[in-house]
Short mmCIF file of C-alpha atoms in Angstrom, two decimals:
data_model
loop_
_atom_site.label_atom_id
_atom_site.label_comp_id
_atom_site.label_asym_id
_atom_site.label_seq_id
_atom_site.Cartn_x
_atom_site.Cartn_y
_atom_site.Cartn_z
CA MET A 199 17.97 12.29 -16.42
CA ALA A 200 18.38 11.38 -12.84
CA THR A 201 19.85 8.15 -11.98
CA ALA A 202 18.36 5.87 -9.33
CA ALA A 203 20.13 6.41 -7.02
CA GLN A 204 19.01 10.13 -6.93
CA VAL A 205 15.72 9.44 -7.16
CA ALA A 206 16.11 7.30 -4.38
CA ALA A 207 17.85 10.13 -2.39
CA THR A 208 14.89 12.57 -3.15
CA PHE A 209 12.41 9.50 -2.11
CA LEU A 210 13.84 9.07 1.31
CA SER A 211 14.10 13.01 1.98
CA PHE A 212 10.69 13.25 1.04
CA LEU A 213 9.51 10.97 3.41
CA SER A 214 11.89 11.86 6.39
CA SER A 215 10.70 15.16 6.03
CA SER A 216 8.70 17.42 8.76
CA SER A 217 4.79 17.01 8.60
CA THR A 218 4.63 19.81 11.06
CA HIS A 219 3.01 22.63 8.79
CA HIS A 220 0.49 19.94 7.85
CA PRO A 221 -0.28 17.54 11.36
CA ALA A 222 -2.41 14.64 10.65
CA PRO A 223 -5.24 13.69 13.41
CA SER A 224 -3.81 11.68 16.19
CA SER A 225 -5.47 8.44 15.37
CA SER A 226 -3.79 8.33 12.24
CA VAL A 227 -0.67 6.95 11.56
CA SER A 228 1.57 7.75 8.51
CA LEU A 229 4.65 6.33 6.67
CA GLY A 230 6.70 9.81 7.35
CA THR A 231 5.96 9.40 11.37
CA ASN A 232 7.19 6.10 11.64
CA PRO A 233 11.30 5.42 12.15
CA VAL A 234 11.14 1.34 11.74
CA LEU A 235 9.45 1.74 8.53
CA LEU A 236 11.35 4.89 7.50
CA VAL A 237 14.09 2.12 7.69
CA SER A 238 12.53 -0.51 5.99
CA LEU A 239 11.59 1.65 3.34
CA ARG A 240 15.07 2.77 2.95
CA ALA A 241 15.94 -0.84 2.69
CA ALA A 242 13.09 -1.35 0.12
CA VAL A 243 13.44 1.98 -1.85
CA THR A 244 17.54 1.82 -2.52
CA GLY A 245 18.11 -1.55 -2.37
CA GLY A 246 15.07 -3.12 -4.32
CA PRO A 247 15.07 -7.10 -4.97
CA ARG A 248 19.10 -7.59 -4.48
CA LEU A 249 19.32 -5.84 -1.39
CA ALA A 250 16.29 -8.03 -0.30
CA SER A 251 17.85 -10.87 -1.45
CA ARG A 252 21.56 -10.28 -0.08
CA LEU A 253 19.90 -9.70 3.46
CA ARG A 254 17.28 -11.70 3.75
CA GLY A 255 19.18 -14.05 6.23
CA ARG A 256 19.78 -11.07 8.44
CA ARG A 257 16.14 -11.02 8.80
CA VAL A 258 16.00 -7.44 7.34
CA GLY A 259 12.25 -8.98 6.36
CA ALA A 260 11.23 -8.77 9.82
CA ALA A 261 11.78 -5.17 9.84
CA VAL A 262 9.97 -4.12 6.93
CA ALA A 263 6.55 -2.93 7.54
CA GLN A 264 5.37 -2.56 10.62
CA LEU A 265 2.07 -0.60 8.67
CA PRO A 266 -0.60 0.70 10.97
CA THR A 267 -2.63 -1.71 12.49
CA ALA A 268 -5.38 -2.13 14.97
CA HIS A 269 -3.71 -5.55 16.60
CA PRO A 270 -1.65 -4.74 18.95
CA GLU A 271 -0.28 -8.39 19.07
CA VAL A 272 1.19 -7.79 15.17
CA ALA A 273 2.39 -4.18 16.13
CA SER A 274 4.14 -5.55 19.37
CA GLY A 275 5.69 -8.27 16.79
CA GLU A 276 3.66 -10.90 19.47
CA LYS A 277 3.11 -12.15 16.26
CA LYS A 278 5.59 -12.83 13.79
CA ILE A 279 3.73 -11.46 10.95
CA ARG A 280 5.02 -8.35 8.93
CA TRP A 281 4.56 -6.87 5.35
CA SER A 282 6.35 -8.29 2.55
CA SER A 283 8.11 -5.85 0.33
CA ARG A 284 6.22 -5.22 -2.28
CA ALA A 285 3.17 -4.59 0.01
CA VAL A 286 5.53 -2.07 1.83
CA ARG A 287 6.24 0.05 -1.23
CA SER A 288 2.27 -0.32 -2.67
CA PHE A 289 1.62 1.65 0.79
CA ALA A 290 4.57 4.43 0.32
CA MET A 291 3.12 4.65 -3.40
CA ALA A 292 -0.20 5.08 -2.50
CA GLU A 293 0.45 8.26 0.09
CA LEU A 294 2.67 9.84 -2.95
CA GLU A 295 -0.70 9.02 -5.36
CA ALA A 296 -3.02 10.68 -3.04
CA ARG A 297 -0.58 13.69 -3.17
CA LYS A 298 -0.54 13.81 -6.87
CA MET A 299 -4.53 13.75 -6.72
CA ARG A 300 -4.41 16.56 -4.15
CA TYR A 301 -6.49 14.94 -1.78
CA PRO A 302 -6.12 15.53 2.19
CA THR A 303 -5.83 11.64 2.78
CA THR A 304 -4.59 8.51 1.73
CA GLY A 305 -8.20 6.13 1.26
CA THR A 306 -8.66 3.03 -0.10
CA GLU A 307 -8.38 4.35 -4.23
CA GLY A 308 -4.93 5.31 -3.09
CA LEU A 309 -3.73 2.04 -2.14
CA LEU A 310 -5.22 0.90 -5.04
CA MET A 311 -3.42 3.52 -7.23
CA GLY A 312 -0.11 2.23 -4.89
CA ILE A 313 -0.65 -1.58 -5.77
CA LEU A 314 -0.16 -0.22 -9.55
CA VAL A 315 2.42 1.92 -9.06
CA GLU A 316 4.01 -0.40 -7.36
CA GLY A 317 3.55 -2.80 -10.00
CA THR A 318 5.44 -6.04 -9.61
CA SER A 319 3.44 -7.82 -7.46
CA GLY A 320 0.40 -10.74 -7.94
CA ALA A 321 -2.16 -8.13 -7.70
CA ALA A 322 -0.94 -5.63 -10.07
CA LYS A 323 -0.39 -8.10 -12.74
CA LEU A 324 -4.05 -9.13 -11.84
CA LEU A 325 -5.40 -6.21 -12.23
CA ARG A 326 -3.42 -4.84 -15.39
CA ALA A 327 -4.35 -8.65 -16.58
CA ASN A 328 -8.31 -7.54 -16.61
CA GLY A 329 -7.54 -3.63 -18.13
CA ILE A 330 -7.83 -2.23 -14.83
CA THR A 331 -4.53 0.13 -15.46
CA LEU A 332 -3.20 3.45 -13.04
CA LEU A 333 -4.97 5.87 -15.48
CA LYS A 334 -8.61 4.22 -15.68
CA VAL A 335 -8.03 4.19 -11.56
CA ARG A 336 -7.42 7.77 -11.07
CA GLU A 337 -10.45 8.68 -13.68
CA GLU A 338 -12.48 6.58 -11.91
CA ALA A 339 -11.58 8.22 -8.77
CA ALA A 340 -12.04 11.49 -9.85
CA ASN A 341 -15.38 10.34 -11.08
CA VAL A 342 -15.97 8.87 -7.75
CA LEU A 343 -14.40 11.23 -5.18
CA GLY A 344 -14.60 13.94 -7.60
CA LYS A 345 -11.70 16.78 -8.03
CA SER A 346 -9.52 18.52 -5.70
CA GLU A 347 -8.89 22.43 -5.90
CA MET A 348 -6.79 23.13 -8.45
CA PHE A 349 -4.72 25.73 -5.71
CA TYR A 350 -5.32 23.11 -3.05
CA PHE A 351 -1.72 21.39 -1.45
CA SER A 352 -2.42 17.94 0.51
CA PRO A 353 -0.59 17.37 3.77
CA MET A 354 2.82 15.85 3.61
CA HIS A 355 1.58 12.57 4.46
CA PRO A 356 -2.04 12.11 4.06
CA PRO A 357 -3.63 10.58 6.97
CA LEU A 358 -5.42 7.41 6.11
CA THR A 359 -9.06 6.90 6.12
CA GLU A 360 -11.27 4.64 7.35
CA ALA A 361 -12.12 2.43 4.82
CA ALA A 362 -8.32 2.43 4.08
CA GLN A 363 -7.34 1.55 7.64
CA ARG A 364 -10.44 -1.46 7.61
CA ALA A 365 -8.71 -2.60 4.32
CA LEU A 366 -4.73 -2.85 6.21
CA ASP A 367 -6.77 -4.42 8.93
CA TRP A 368 -8.99 -6.86 6.60
CA ALA A 369 -5.44 -8.01 5.18
CA VAL A 370 -3.61 -8.66 8.90
CA ASN A 371 -6.82 -10.88 10.12
CA GLU A 372 -6.65 -12.68 6.68
CA LYS A 373 -3.27 -13.85 7.54
CA LEU A 374 -4.01 -14.25 10.79
CA LYS A 375 -6.48 -16.30 10.36
CA SER A 376 -4.08 -19.07 8.82
CA GLY A 377 -2.63 -19.29 12.11
CA GLU A 378 0.45 -19.45 10.21
CA ASP A 379 3.60 -17.05 10.20
CA GLY A 380 5.01 -14.71 7.56
CA GLU A 381 3.95 -12.32 5.24
CA VAL A 382 0.88 -10.12 4.59
CA THR A 383 1.25 -9.16 0.56
CA ALA A 384 -0.27 -7.10 -1.90
CA ASN A 385 -3.09 -9.42 -2.48
CA HIS A 386 -4.19 -9.81 1.04
CA LEU A 387 -4.36 -5.51 0.72
CA LEU A 388 -6.17 -5.50 -2.81
CA LEU A 389 -8.79 -7.99 -1.13
CA GLY A 390 -9.01 -5.60 1.76
CA ILE A 391 -9.98 -3.12 -0.61
CA TRP A 392 -12.53 -5.43 -2.39
CA SER A 393 -13.83 -6.81 0.90
CA ASP A 394 -15.62 -3.30 1.72
CA LYS A 395 -18.29 -2.51 -0.80
CA GLU A 396 -18.90 0.90 0.76
CA SER A 397 -15.15 2.07 -0.06
CA ALA A 398 -14.07 4.17 -3.19
CA GLY A 399 -11.89 1.23 -3.69
CA HIS A 400 -14.18 -1.36 -4.25
CA LYS A 401 -16.94 1.01 -6.45
CA ILE A 402 -13.78 2.01 -8.63
CA LEU A 403 -13.16 -1.85 -9.09
CA GLU A 404 -16.06 -2.69 -9.65
CA SER A 405 -16.51 -0.50 -12.53
CA LEU A 406 -13.94 -1.16 -14.07
CA GLY A 407 -14.90 -5.16 -14.53
CA PHE A 408 -13.37 -6.85 -11.17
CA ASP A 409 -15.91 -8.95 -9.35
CA ASP A 410 -15.85 -11.59 -7.12
CA GLU A 411 -15.24 -14.26 -9.60
CA LYS A 412 -11.55 -12.69 -10.56
CA ALA A 413 -11.18 -11.79 -6.76
CA SER A 414 -11.32 -15.41 -5.82
CA LEU A 415 -8.05 -15.76 -7.94
CA LEU A 416 -6.60 -13.55 -5.34
CA ALA A 417 -7.62 -15.95 -2.86
CA LYS A 418 -5.88 -18.82 -3.06
CA PRO A 419 -2.48 -17.63 -3.74
CA ALA A 420 -2.42 -14.66 -1.88
CA ASP A 421 -0.14 -16.09 0.69
CA GLN A 422 2.89 -17.46 -2.33
CA GLU A 423 3.69 -13.57 -2.90
CA ALA A 424 5.87 -14.07 -0.72
CA ALA A 425 7.16 -17.25 -2.53
CA MET A 426 7.63 -15.34 -5.50
CA SER A 427 10.06 -12.96 -3.87
CA PRO A 428 13.61 -12.82 -4.84
CA ARG A 429 15.84 -14.98 -3.06
#
């Protein structure tokens, strides 16, 4: 059985590998082409909560997660808003889930699966408490989007769909509206998915019984995930 270190090394090798054989559209930003994010993922994946706790004082969290964003003030660091380590891991898992499904892009359904694979955020816990599991989401994704060709191979880094990018931007917008520095969490990300009624992620959630009432349970504590992070 592979050790945690071996799994982490394999994962990081995958993220660092070249994507020249499957070029993504120029408007897309993927994990593999963002060196800052790769460094962040090394901290998030190989060290986990203990590393985050030890290095928080060195502001490693500030490097965590410059995920693709349409907000130049955030991307440039003018606004001290960053993604939580849970949200970063959810995003990384979303790309891997898209590859497992053999989809050419990472959509809102992938982001939803990523949240569930990461599993420790308030968003993931709420989904599971309401019977929304990874297996069910995969099945509904196949129903909504269809199954991929058996012998189709996804790009190494499936680019984001427009809907997935809107979900990320919505999450950042909500944090900016608060007027406070801090973290954009997986809770924000799930609410961003739910906010787009035409997205695959919203349709999947709705088919599995998620509704505005359940979403409202995340609306208030969306900023509290950071407070629950290991110190």
